[in-house]
PDB file of C-alpha atoms in Angstrom:
ATOM      1  CA  MET A 499       0.033  -0.083  -0.125  1.00  0.00           C
ATOM      2  CA  MET A 500       1.300   3.546  -0.978  1.00  0.00           C
ATOM      3  CA  SER A 501       2.200   5.596   1.820  1.00  0.00           C
ATOM      4  CA  SER A 502       0.607   9.056   2.488  1.00  0.00           C
ATOM      5  CA  ALA A 503       4.127  10.812   2.161  1.00  0.00           C
ATOM      6  CA  LEU A 504       4.644   8.941  -1.217  1.00  0.00           C
ATOM      7  CA  LEU A 505       1.316   9.626  -2.399  1.00  0.00           C
ATOM      8  CA  SER A 506       1.804  13.504  -1.558  1.00  0.00           C
ATOM      9  CA  SER A 507       5.105  13.564  -3.217  1.00  0.00           C
ATOM     10  CA  ILE A 508       3.662  12.189  -6.405  1.00  0.00           C
ATOM     11  CA  VAL A 509       0.547  14.624  -6.187  1.00  0.00           C
ATOM     12  CA  SER A 510       2.943  17.555  -5.811  1.00  0.00           C
ATOM     13  CA  ALA A 511       5.142  16.612  -8.857  1.00  0.00           C
ATOM     14  CA  LEU A 512       2.028  16.354 -10.906  1.00  0.00           C
ATOM     15  CA  LEU A 513       0.924  19.781  -9.795  1.00  0.00           C
ATOM     16  CA  LEU A 514       4.338  21.148 -10.592  1.00  0.00           C
ATOM     17  CA  LEU A 515       4.194  19.573 -14.313  1.00  0.00           C
ATOM     18  CA  PHE A 516       0.668  20.919 -14.773  1.00  0.00           C
ATOM     19  CA  PHE A 517       1.901  24.447 -13.736  1.00  0.00           C
ATOM     20  CA  LEU A 518       4.933  24.233 -15.953  1.00  0.00           C
ATOM     21  CA  PHE A 519       3.236  23.163 -18.932  1.00  0.00           C
ATOM     22  CA  ASN A 520       0.155  25.392 -18.722  1.00  0.00           C
ATOM     23  CA  THR A 521       1.614  28.561 -17.707  1.00  0.00           C
ATOM     24  CA  PRO A 522       1.947  30.798 -20.656  1.00  0.00           C
ATOM     25  CA  SER A 523       5.442  32.004 -21.818  1.00  0.00           C
ATOM     26  CA  ASN A 524       6.517  35.531 -20.745  1.00  0.00           C
ATOM     27  CA  ALA A 525       7.688  35.911 -24.356  1.00  0.00           C
ATOM     28  CA  GLN A 526       4.226  35.329 -25.757  1.00  0.00           C
ATOM     29  CA  LEU A 527       2.673  38.412 -27.357  1.00  0.00           C
ATOM     30  CA  SER A 528      -0.958  38.541 -28.215  1.00  0.00           C
ATOM     31  CA  SER A 529      -3.414  40.667 -30.368  1.00  0.00           C
ATOM     32  CA  THR A 530      -5.978  40.436 -27.489  1.00  0.00           C
ATOM     33  CA  PHE A 531      -3.483  41.394 -24.791  1.00  0.00           C
ATOM     34  CA  TYR A 532      -5.538  44.692 -23.783  1.00  0.00           C
ATOM     35  CA  ASP A 533      -8.985  43.448 -24.405  1.00  0.00           C
ATOM     36  CA  GLN A 534      -9.784  43.432 -20.908  1.00  0.00           C
ATOM     37  CA  THR A 535      -7.443  46.040 -19.327  1.00  0.00           C
ATOM     38  CA  CYS A 536      -7.804  48.616 -22.094  1.00  0.00           C
ATOM     39  CA  PRO A 537     -10.432  47.701 -24.600  1.00  0.00           C
ATOM     40  CA  LYS A 538     -10.311  51.299 -26.335  1.00  0.00           C
ATOM     41  CA  ALA A 539      -6.579  51.516 -26.539  1.00  0.00           C
ATOM     42  CA  LEU A 540      -6.255  50.561 -30.195  1.00  0.00           C
ATOM     43  CA  SER A 541      -9.142  52.928 -31.379  1.00  0.00           C
ATOM     44  CA  THR A 542      -7.730  55.540 -29.315  1.00  0.00           C
ATOM     45  CA  ILE A 543      -4.321  55.054 -30.957  1.00  0.00           C
ATOM     46  CA  ARG A 544      -5.616  54.991 -34.433  1.00  0.00           C
ATOM     47  CA  THR A 545      -7.562  58.302 -34.004  1.00  0.00           C
ATOM     48  CA  SER A 546      -4.463  59.988 -33.028  1.00  0.00           C
ATOM     49  CA  ILE A 547      -2.388  58.573 -35.566  1.00  0.00           C
ATOM     50  CA  ARG A 548      -4.986  59.584 -38.311  1.00  0.00           C
ATOM     51  CA  LYS A 549      -5.101  63.070 -37.068  1.00  0.00           C
ATOM     52  CA  ALA A 550      -1.274  63.380 -37.383  1.00  0.00           C
ATOM     53  CA  ILE A 551      -1.157  62.001 -40.843  1.00  0.00           C
ATOM     54  CA  SER A 552      -3.964  64.013 -42.036  1.00  0.00           C
ATOM     55  CA  SER A 553      -1.940  67.236 -41.014  1.00  0.00           C
ATOM     56  CA  GLU A 554       1.239  65.915 -42.496  1.00  0.00           C
ATOM     57  CA  ARG A 555       1.135  62.859 -45.174  1.00  0.00           C
ATOM     58  CA  ARG A 556       4.756  62.258 -44.820  1.00  0.00           C
ATOM     59  CA  MET A 557       4.424  61.423 -41.158  1.00  0.00           C
ATOM     60  CA  ALA A 558       3.119  57.997 -42.041  1.00  0.00           C
ATOM     61  CA  ALA A 559       6.929  57.088 -43.428  1.00  0.00           C
ATOM     62  CA  SER A 560       8.410  58.558 -40.261  1.00  0.00           C
ATOM     63  CA  LEU A 561       6.160  56.385 -37.902  1.00  0.00           C
ATOM     64  CA  ILE A 562       6.877  53.245 -39.860  1.00  0.00           C
ATOM     65  CA  ARG A 563      10.517  53.857 -39.765  1.00  0.00           C
ATOM     66  CA  LEU A 564      10.454  54.753 -36.114  1.00  0.00           C
ATOM     67  CA  HIS A 565       9.216  51.396 -35.528  1.00  0.00           C
ATOM     68  CA  PHE A 566      11.770  49.788 -37.555  1.00  0.00           C
ATOM     69  CA  HIS A 567      14.590  51.683 -36.004  1.00  0.00           C
ATOM     70  CA  ASP A 568      13.132  50.712 -32.406  1.00  0.00           C
ATOM     71  CA  CYS A 569      13.135  47.053 -33.211  1.00  0.00           C
ATOM     72  CA  PHE A 570      16.562  46.563 -34.713  1.00  0.00           C
ATOM     73  CA  VAL A 571      18.185  48.064 -31.567  1.00  0.00           C
ATOM     74  CA  GLN A 572      17.663  46.178 -28.279  1.00  0.00           C
ATOM     75  CA  GLY A 573      14.435  44.521 -29.789  1.00  0.00           C
ATOM     76  CA  CYS A 574      11.085  46.172 -30.092  1.00  0.00           C
ATOM     77  CA  ASP A 575      11.142  48.058 -26.477  1.00  0.00           C
ATOM     78  CA  ALA A 576      10.642  51.633 -27.228  1.00  0.00           C
ATOM     79  CA  SER A 577      14.312  52.515 -26.347  1.00  0.00           C
ATOM     80  CA  ILE A 578      14.317  54.909 -29.429  1.00  0.00           C
ATOM     81  CA  LEU A 579      11.828  57.027 -27.779  1.00  0.00           C
ATOM     82  CA  LEU A 580      13.944  57.859 -24.730  1.00  0.00           C
ATOM     83  CA  ASP A 581      15.555  61.412 -24.980  1.00  0.00           C
ATOM     84  CA  GLU A 582      18.802  62.603 -24.010  1.00  0.00           C
ATOM     85  CA  ALA A 583      17.382  63.619 -20.581  1.00  0.00           C
ATOM     86  CA  ALA A 584      16.286  60.118 -19.762  1.00  0.00           C
ATOM     87  CA  THR A 585      19.662  58.323 -20.944  1.00  0.00           C
ATOM     88  CA  SER A 586      22.964  59.694 -21.715  1.00  0.00           C
ATOM     89  CA  THR A 587      23.236  57.061 -24.365  1.00  0.00           C
ATOM     90  CA  SER A 588      19.904  58.131 -26.087  1.00  0.00           C
ATOM     91  CA  GLU A 589      19.503  56.475 -29.558  1.00  0.00           C
ATOM     92  CA  ARG A 590      18.147  59.562 -30.992  1.00  0.00           C
ATOM     93  CA  SER A 591      21.517  61.136 -31.317  1.00  0.00           C
ATOM     94  CA  ALA A 592      22.986  58.063 -33.133  1.00  0.00           C
ATOM     95  CA  LEU A 593      23.980  58.816 -36.743  1.00  0.00           C
ATOM     96  CA  PRO A 594      21.184  56.924 -38.484  1.00  0.00           C
ATOM     97  CA  ASN A 595      18.720  58.854 -36.336  1.00  0.00           C
ATOM     98  CA  LYS A 596      20.148  62.087 -35.555  1.00  0.00           C
ATOM     99  CA  ASN A 597      18.221  64.935 -37.641  1.00  0.00           C
ATOM    100  CA  SER A 598      16.383  62.234 -39.556  1.00  0.00           C
ATOM    101  CA  ALA A 599      14.161  60.048 -37.080  1.00  0.00           C
ATOM    102  CA  ARG A 600      11.028  61.825 -36.768  1.00  0.00           C
ATOM    103  CA  GLY A 601       7.426  61.342 -35.169  1.00  0.00           C
ATOM    104  CA  TYR A 602       8.382  61.258 -31.327  1.00  0.00           C
ATOM    105  CA  GLU A 603       5.803  63.872 -30.557  1.00  0.00           C
ATOM    106  CA  VAL A 604       3.043  61.841 -32.441  1.00  0.00           C
ATOM    107  CA  ILE A 605       3.821  59.048 -30.246  1.00  0.00           C
ATOM    108  CA  ASP A 606       3.871  60.959 -27.133  1.00  0.00           C
ATOM    109  CA  THR A 607       0.320  62.360 -28.137  1.00  0.00           C
ATOM    110  CA  ALA A 608      -1.037  59.036 -28.938  1.00  0.00           C
ATOM    111  CA  LYS A 609       0.391  57.673 -25.529  1.00  0.00           C
ATOM    112  CA  ALA A 610      -0.936  60.640 -23.669  1.00  0.00           C
ATOM    113  CA  GLU A 611      -4.547  59.834 -25.085  1.00  0.00           C
ATOM    114  CA  VAL A 612      -4.272  56.388 -23.974  1.00  0.00           C
ATOM    115  CA  GLU A 613      -3.162  57.374 -20.488  1.00  0.00           C
ATOM    116  CA  LYS A 614      -6.279  59.389 -20.212  1.00  0.00           C
ATOM    117  CA  ILE A 615      -8.496  56.286 -20.254  1.00  0.00           C
ATOM    118  CA  CYS A 616      -5.888  53.577 -19.138  1.00  0.00           C
ATOM    119  CA  PRO A 617      -3.202  55.135 -17.099  1.00  0.00           C
ATOM    120  CA  GLY A 618      -0.075  52.849 -16.639  1.00  0.00           C
ATOM    121  CA  VAL A 619      -1.568  50.078 -18.846  1.00  0.00           C
ATOM    122  CA  VAL A 620      -0.229  50.294 -22.320  1.00  0.00           C
ATOM    123  CA  SER A 621       3.422  50.402 -23.086  1.00  0.00           C
ATOM    124  CA  CYS A 622       5.191  52.897 -25.521  1.00  0.00           C
ATOM    125  CA  ALA A 623       6.667  49.954 -27.460  1.00  0.00           C
ATOM    126  CA  ASP A 624       3.046  48.826 -28.235  1.00  0.00           C
ATOM    127  CA  VAL A 625       1.774  52.190 -29.012  1.00  0.00           C
ATOM    128  CA  LEU A 626       4.812  52.554 -31.516  1.00  0.00           C
ATOM    129  CA  ALA A 627       4.012  48.985 -33.200  1.00  0.00           C
ATOM    130  CA  VAL A 628       0.185  49.931 -33.355  1.00  0.00           C
ATOM    131  CA  ALA A 629       1.117  53.447 -35.033  1.00  0.00           C
ATOM    132  CA  ALA A 630       3.173  51.676 -37.714  1.00  0.00           C
ATOM    133  CA  ARG A 631       0.270  49.579 -38.728  1.00  0.00           C
ATOM    134  CA  ASP A 632      -2.334  52.460 -38.581  1.00  0.00           C
ATOM    135  CA  ALA A 633       0.056  54.635 -40.635  1.00  0.00           C
ATOM    136  CA  SER A 634       0.446  52.354 -43.369  1.00  0.00           C
ATOM    137  CA  ALA A 635      -3.449  51.748 -43.595  1.00  0.00           C
ATOM    138  CA  ALA A 636      -3.968  55.636 -43.519  1.00  0.00           C
ATOM    139  CA  VAL A 637      -2.030  56.023 -46.843  1.00  0.00           C
ATOM    140  CA  GLY A 638      -3.332  53.078 -48.768  1.00  0.00           C
ATOM    141  CA  GLY A 639      -0.979  50.402 -47.496  1.00  0.00           C
ATOM    142  CA  PRO A 640      -1.550  47.219 -45.865  1.00  0.00           C
ATOM    143  CA  SER A 641      -3.146  46.584 -42.437  1.00  0.00           C
ATOM    144  CA  TRP A 642      -2.217  43.631 -40.104  1.00  0.00           C
ATOM    145  CA  THR A 643      -3.156  42.342 -36.733  1.00  0.00           C
ATOM    146  CA  VAL A 644      -0.336  43.884 -34.190  1.00  0.00           C
ATOM    147  CA  LYS A 645       0.568  41.358 -31.308  1.00  0.00           C
ATOM    148  CA  LEU A 646       0.759  43.201 -28.044  1.00  0.00           C
ATOM    149  CA  GLY A 647       2.070  42.822 -24.569  1.00  0.00           C
ATOM    150  CA  ARG A 648       5.611  44.405 -24.942  1.00  0.00           C
ATOM    151  CA  ARG A 649       7.009  46.489 -22.065  1.00  0.00           C
ATOM    152  CA  ASP A 650       9.307  49.441 -22.178  1.00  0.00           C
ATOM    153  CA  SER A 651      13.117  49.265 -21.703  1.00  0.00           C
ATOM    154  CA  THR A 652      14.814  51.454 -19.073  1.00  0.00           C
ATOM    155  CA  THR A 653      18.090  51.695 -21.250  1.00  0.00           C
ATOM    156  CA  ALA A 654      18.735  52.851 -24.753  1.00  0.00           C
ATOM    157  CA  SER A 655      22.175  52.204 -26.762  1.00  0.00           C
ATOM    158  CA  ARG A 656      23.494  54.758 -29.024  1.00  0.00           C
ATOM    159  CA  ALA A 657      26.413  52.304 -30.013  1.00  0.00           C
ATOM    160  CA  LEU A 658      24.016  49.505 -30.985  1.00  0.00           C
ATOM    161  CA  ALA A 659      21.923  52.049 -32.876  1.00  0.00           C
ATOM    162  CA  GLU A 660      25.120  52.855 -34.928  1.00  0.00           C
ATOM    163  CA  SER A 661      26.226  49.298 -35.537  1.00  0.00           C
ATOM    164  CA  ASP A 662      22.952  47.274 -35.919  1.00  0.00           C
ATOM    165  CA  LEU A 663      20.739  49.670 -38.189  1.00  0.00           C
ATOM    166  CA  PRO A 664      21.204  49.417 -41.903  1.00  0.00           C
ATOM    167  CA  SER A 665      23.139  52.245 -43.854  1.00  0.00           C
ATOM    168  CA  PHE A 666      22.384  54.040 -47.035  1.00  0.00           C
ATOM    169  CA  GLN A 667      25.547  52.744 -48.271  1.00  0.00           C
ATOM    170  CA  SER A 668      25.241  49.231 -47.407  1.00  0.00           C
ATOM    171  CA  SER A 669      25.676  46.367 -50.007  1.00  0.00           C
ATOM    172  CA  LEU A 670      23.171  43.698 -50.766  1.00  0.00           C
ATOM    173  CA  ASP A 671      25.394  41.133 -48.650  1.00  0.00           C
ATOM    174  CA  GLN A 672      25.544  43.614 -45.933  1.00  0.00           C
ATOM    175  CA  LEU A 673      21.791  44.034 -45.729  1.00  0.00           C
ATOM    176  CA  ILE A 674      21.037  40.345 -46.183  1.00  0.00           C
ATOM    177  CA  SER A 675      23.402  39.720 -43.180  1.00  0.00           C
ATOM    178  CA  ASN A 676      21.980  42.576 -41.231  1.00  0.00           C
ATOM    179  CA  PHE A 677      18.522  41.489 -41.442  1.00  0.00           C
ATOM    180  CA  GLY A 678      19.367  37.792 -41.092  1.00  0.00           C
ATOM    181  CA  ALA A 679      21.024  38.705 -37.627  1.00  0.00           C
ATOM    182  CA  LYS A 680      17.595  39.815 -36.388  1.00  0.00           C
ATOM    183  CA  GLY A 681      15.945  36.537 -37.583  1.00  0.00           C
ATOM    184  CA  LEU A 682      14.673  38.094 -40.968  1.00  0.00           C
ATOM    185  CA  SER A 683      14.995  36.376 -44.115  1.00  0.00           C
ATOM    186  CA  THR A 684      16.047  37.894 -47.439  1.00  0.00           C
ATOM    187  CA  ARG A 685      12.601  38.104 -48.715  1.00  0.00           C
ATOM    188  CA  ASP A 686      11.535  39.841 -45.324  1.00  0.00           C
ATOM    189  CA  MET A 687      14.177  42.409 -46.087  1.00  0.00           C
ATOM    190  CA  VAL A 688      13.016  43.189 -49.560  1.00  0.00           C
ATOM    191  CA  ALA A 689       9.454  43.631 -48.489  1.00  0.00           C
ATOM    192  CA  LEU A 690      10.497  45.814 -45.681  1.00  0.00           C
ATOM    193  CA  SER A 691      12.424  47.997 -47.848  1.00  0.00           C
ATOM    194  CA  GLY A 692       9.465  48.543 -49.696  1.00  0.00           C
ATOM    195  CA  ALA A 693       8.564  51.127 -47.009  1.00  0.00           C
ATOM    196  CA  HIS A 694      10.806  53.420 -49.126  1.00  0.00           C
ATOM    197  CA  THR A 695       7.543  53.853 -51.105  1.00  0.00           C
ATOM    198  CA  LEU A 696       6.994  56.574 -48.748  1.00  0.00           C
ATOM    199  CA  GLY A 697       9.194  59.204 -47.240  1.00  0.00           C
ATOM    200  CA  GLN A 698      12.134  61.441 -48.195  1.00  0.00           C
ATOM    201  CA  ALA A 699      15.909  61.193 -47.794  1.00  0.00           C
ATOM    202  CA  GLN A 700      18.465  64.044 -47.319  1.00  0.00           C
ATOM    203  CA  CYS A 701      20.673  65.007 -50.098  1.00  0.00           C
ATOM    204  CA  PHE A 702      23.815  63.654 -48.245  1.00  0.00           C
ATOM    205  CA  THR A 703      22.564  60.119 -48.382  1.00  0.00           C
ATOM    206  CA  PHE A 704      22.137  60.068 -52.065  1.00  0.00           C
ATOM    207  CA  ARG A 705      24.628  62.636 -53.627  1.00  0.00           C
ATOM    208  CA  ASP A 706      27.387  60.126 -54.372  1.00  0.00           C
ATOM    209  CA  ARG A 707      24.890  58.093 -56.164  1.00  0.00           C
ATOM    210  CA  ILE A 708      23.639  60.622 -58.340  1.00  0.00           C
ATOM    211  CA  TYR A 709      26.929  62.157 -59.142  1.00  0.00           C
ATOM    212  CA  SER A 710      28.443  58.758 -59.831  1.00  0.00           C
ATOM    213  CA  ASN A 711      27.694  58.478 -63.511  1.00  0.00           C
ATOM    214  CA  GLY A 712      27.399  54.943 -62.650  1.00  0.00           C
ATOM    215  CA  SER A 713      25.806  52.289 -65.126  1.00  0.00           C
ATOM    216  CA  ASP A 714      23.291  51.493 -62.164  1.00  0.00           C
ATOM    217  CA  ILE A 715      21.482  54.848 -62.271  1.00  0.00           C
ATOM    218  CA  ASP A 716      19.230  56.275 -64.908  1.00  0.00           C
ATOM    219  CA  ALA A 717      20.942  59.534 -66.348  1.00  0.00           C
ATOM    220  CA  GLY A 718      17.669  61.455 -66.480  1.00  0.00           C
ATOM    221  CA  PHE A 719      16.629  60.402 -63.109  1.00  0.00           C
ATOM    222  CA  ALA A 720      20.128  61.402 -61.709  1.00  0.00           C
ATOM    223  CA  SER A 721      19.739  64.660 -63.726  1.00  0.00           C
ATOM    224  CA  THR A 722      16.386  65.442 -62.021  1.00  0.00           C
ATOM    225  CA  ARG A 723      17.781  64.893 -58.622  1.00  0.00           C
ATOM    226  CA  LYS A 724      20.780  66.974 -58.938  1.00  0.00           C
ATOM    227  CA  ARG A 725      18.540  70.015 -59.247  1.00  0.00           C
ATOM    228  CA  GLY A 726      17.872  69.818 -55.515  1.00  0.00           C
ATOM    229  CA  CYS A 727      21.047  68.396 -54.330  1.00  0.00           C
ATOM    230  CA  PRO A 728      24.159  70.227 -55.385  1.00  0.00           C
ATOM    231  CA  ALA A 729      27.578  68.544 -55.560  1.00  0.00           C
ATOM    232  CA  SER A 730      28.332  70.075 -52.216  1.00  0.00           C
ATOM    233  CA  GLY A 731      26.403  72.077 -49.777  1.00  0.00           C
ATOM    234  CA  GLN A 732      22.591  71.704 -48.750  1.00  0.00           C
ATOM    235  CA  ASP A 733      23.104  68.361 -47.253  1.00  0.00           C
ATOM    236  CA  SER A 734      19.588  68.478 -45.501  1.00  0.00           C
ATOM    237  CA  ASN A 735      17.691  69.124 -48.907  1.00  0.00           C
ATOM    238  CA  LEU A 736      14.919  66.428 -49.172  1.00  0.00           C
ATOM    239  CA  ALA A 737      13.861  64.286 -52.190  1.00  0.00           C
ATOM    240  CA  PRO A 738      11.123  61.790 -52.326  1.00  0.00           C
ATOM    241  CA  LEU A 739      12.380  58.093 -52.140  1.00  0.00           C
ATOM    242  CA  ASP A 740       9.790  57.326 -54.617  1.00  0.00           C
ATOM    243  CA  LEU A 741       9.415  59.948 -57.359  1.00  0.00           C
ATOM    244  CA  VAL A 742       6.192  58.611 -58.825  1.00  0.00           C
ATOM    245  CA  THR A 743       3.792  58.466 -55.800  1.00  0.00           C
ATOM    246  CA  PRO A 744       5.767  59.721 -52.631  1.00  0.00           C
ATOM    247  CA  ASN A 745       2.874  59.929 -50.475  1.00  0.00           C
ATOM    248  CA  SER A 746       0.908  56.518 -51.315  1.00  0.00           C
ATOM    249  CA  PHE A 747       1.845  52.896 -50.012  1.00  0.00           C
ATOM    250  CA  ASP A 748       2.264  51.067 -53.469  1.00  0.00           C
ATOM    251  CA  ASN A 749       4.543  48.929 -55.337  1.00  0.00           C
ATOM    252  CA  SER A 750       5.988  51.815 -57.386  1.00  0.00           C
ATOM    253  CA  TYR A 751       9.259  51.510 -55.508  1.00  0.00           C
ATOM    254  CA  TYR A 752       9.934  48.199 -57.027  1.00  0.00           C
ATOM    255  CA  LYS A 753       9.191  49.605 -60.608  1.00  0.00           C
ATOM    256  CA  ASN A 754      11.560  52.313 -59.878  1.00  0.00           C
ATOM    257  CA  LEU A 755      14.311  49.946 -58.960  1.00  0.00           C
ATOM    258  CA  MET A 756      13.857  48.095 -62.221  1.00  0.00           C
ATOM    259  CA  GLN A 757      14.196  51.214 -64.202  1.00  0.00           C
ATOM    260  CA  LYS A 758      17.589  52.158 -62.066  1.00  0.00           C
ATOM    261  CA  LYS A 759      15.592  54.775 -60.461  1.00  0.00           C
ATOM    262  CA  GLY A 760      16.283  53.756 -56.813  1.00  0.00           C
ATOM    263  CA  LEU A 761      17.478  56.970 -54.716  1.00  0.00           C
ATOM    264  CA  LEU A 762      19.639  55.305 -52.467  1.00  0.00           C
ATOM    265  CA  HIS A 763      22.475  52.895 -53.080  1.00  0.00           C
ATOM    266  CA  SER A 764      20.904  50.523 -50.319  1.00  0.00           C
ATOM    267  CA  ASP A 765      17.800  50.615 -52.593  1.00  0.00           C
ATOM    268  CA  GLN A 766      19.379  49.966 -55.975  1.00  0.00           C
ATOM    269  CA  VAL A 767      21.344  46.976 -54.670  1.00  0.00           C
ATOM    270  CA  LEU A 768      18.142  45.132 -54.417  1.00  0.00           C
ATOM    271  CA  PHE A 769      17.929  45.098 -58.416  1.00  0.00           C
ATOM    272  CA  ASN A 770      21.368  45.033 -59.703  1.00  0.00           C
ATOM    273  CA  GLY A 771      22.129  41.675 -61.087  1.00  0.00           C
ATOM    274  CA  GLY A 772      22.059  40.028 -57.724  1.00  0.00           C
ATOM    275  CA  SER A 773      19.876  37.200 -55.847  1.00  0.00           C
ATOM    276  CA  THR A 774      17.185  39.511 -54.986  1.00  0.00           C
ATOM    277  CA  ASP A 775      16.211  40.637 -58.422  1.00  0.00           C
ATOM    278  CA  SER A 776      13.567  38.123 -58.698  1.00  0.00           C
ATOM    279  CA  ILE A 777      11.746  39.240 -55.753  1.00  0.00           C
ATOM    280  CA  VAL A 778      11.765  42.766 -56.761  1.00  0.00           C
ATOM    281  CA  SER A 779      10.312  41.699 -59.996  1.00  0.00           C
ATOM    282  CA  GLU A 780       7.741  39.772 -58.339  1.00  0.00           C
ATOM    283  CA  TYR A 781       6.738  42.545 -56.070  1.00  0.00           C
ATOM    284  CA  SER A 782       6.815  45.059 -59.067  1.00  0.00           C
ATOM    285  CA  GLN A 783       4.165  42.982 -60.899  1.00  0.00           C
ATOM    286  CA  ASN A 784       1.987  41.656 -57.924  1.00  0.00           C
ATOM    287  CA  PRO A 785       1.027  44.573 -55.528  1.00  0.00           C
ATOM    288  CA  SER A 786      -1.048  42.322 -53.512  1.00  0.00           C
ATOM    289  CA  THR A 787       1.928  39.837 -52.986  1.00  0.00           C
ATOM    290  CA  PHE A 788       4.043  42.703 -51.787  1.00  0.00           C
ATOM    291  CA  ASN A 789       1.339  44.020 -49.356  1.00  0.00           C
ATOM    292  CA  SER A 790       0.963  40.469 -47.851  1.00  0.00           C
ATOM    293  CA  ASP A 791       4.572  39.675 -47.735  1.00  0.00           C
ATOM    294  CA  PHE A 792       5.155  43.437 -46.186  1.00  0.00           C
ATOM    295  CA  ALA A 793       2.336  42.936 -43.421  1.00  0.00           C
ATOM    296  CA  SER A 794       3.996  39.247 -42.736  1.00  0.00           C
ATOM    297  CA  ALA A 795       7.610  40.834 -42.400  1.00  0.00           C
ATOM    298  CA  ILE A 796       6.579  43.760 -39.992  1.00  0.00           C
ATOM    299  CA  ILE A 797       4.709  41.267 -37.737  1.00  0.00           C
ATOM    300  CA  LYS A 798       7.926  39.092 -37.730  1.00  0.00           C
ATOM    301  CA  MET A 799       9.892  42.184 -37.073  1.00  0.00           C
ATOM    302  CA  GLY A 800       7.731  43.275 -34.304  1.00  0.00           C
ATOM    303  CA  ASP A 801       8.621  39.952 -32.635  1.00  0.00           C
ATOM    304  CA  ILE A 802      12.148  40.813 -32.166  1.00  0.00           C
ATOM    305  CA  ASP A 803      13.364  40.421 -28.364  1.00  0.00           C
ATOM    306  CA  PRO A 804      10.430  41.965 -26.794  1.00  0.00           C
ATOM    307  CA  LEU A 805      10.335  42.638 -22.907  1.00  0.00           C
ATOM    308  CA  THR A 806       7.447  40.881 -21.428  1.00  0.00           C
ATOM    309  CA  GLY A 807       6.051  39.740 -18.124  1.00  0.00           C
ATOM    310  CA  GLN A 808       8.065  41.243 -15.175  1.00  0.00           C
ATOM    311  CA  ASN A 809      10.976  42.639 -17.659  1.00  0.00           C
ATOM    312  CA  GLY A 810      10.990  46.069 -18.477  1.00  0.00           C
ATOM    313  CA  ILE A 811       8.214  48.800 -17.355  1.00  0.00           C
ATOM    314  CA  ILE A 812       5.320  50.759 -18.719  1.00  0.00           C
ATOM    315  CA  ARG A 813       6.369  54.230 -19.203  1.00  0.00           C
ATOM    316  CA  LYS A 814       3.943  57.191 -18.593  1.00  0.00           C
ATOM    317  CA  ILE A 815       5.752  59.439 -20.888  1.00  0.00           C
ATOM    318  CA  CYS A 816       7.521  57.729 -23.634  1.00  0.00           C
ATOM    319  CA  SER A 817      10.527  60.065 -23.898  1.00  0.00           C
ATOM    320  CA  SER A 818      11.437  59.441 -20.175  1.00  0.00           C
ATOM    321  CA  LEU A 819      11.768  57.117 -17.441  1.00  0.00           C
ATOM    322  CA  ASN A 820       9.190  56.856 -14.607  1.00  0.00           C
TER     323      ASN A 820
END
């Protein structure tokens, strides 16, 4: 006959196994994360983002880029939103972000609106992820189901921002490696690069390309771009990344690449006799495939090293620590 002590030990072991196998992972994000704690969070963010983009359509590109630049540094943890007063290693002053990353105040406003209805519940990292989706949808791009439950970091890393973010001078191999290090495939990289169907770039980022007289750039396109970007000076002059439909999310970006009209070196390398030519060609012919792949890739990007569970904090103001 089994002793009571042994029976008790077996029951305890079984209960422990049940607990281990039925406790959700801290790393698990869920689209329904705020359904009970802040059911109006997503609609509140959407209203705020639409208002900002209706005031300045270019803001859609800035918000998508801000989410991308956040996730590639320390994971999707809103570290990019911390300003210099919050951390001496603010990512805002890193070379890829300084005087170019925009939209901080839009995220701050959206977060403030959410704080009014659910104080201390919704993370800045989640506000940024939702804002990127709403920005895309607002300018005719794809929508997607955002997974939620991220928490905010208490640190930022200027050094990682300067080492991990892709450069406008990157080669194809560098881009593939850079995205691969974050768990993103070559196809994900080409799809996410399609965000350059929106937004603008500063003269200094494409000057070398338009004055190169290279075989990988259309001469007429280069001549047009030179009008607003002299051989020296006026470094901050802006030009649209997509000359055809600069304020609409579509597949013109890929058509431009096939015509040697990519503005940045890191754009044109996607269609320059390399391994990604076929993907560019496919997206140029099938906008629905591009939209679908972009949505899948940005969801995947949103899964990069999130802080969940007891890790991180919920910042009350996105630019500062509590």
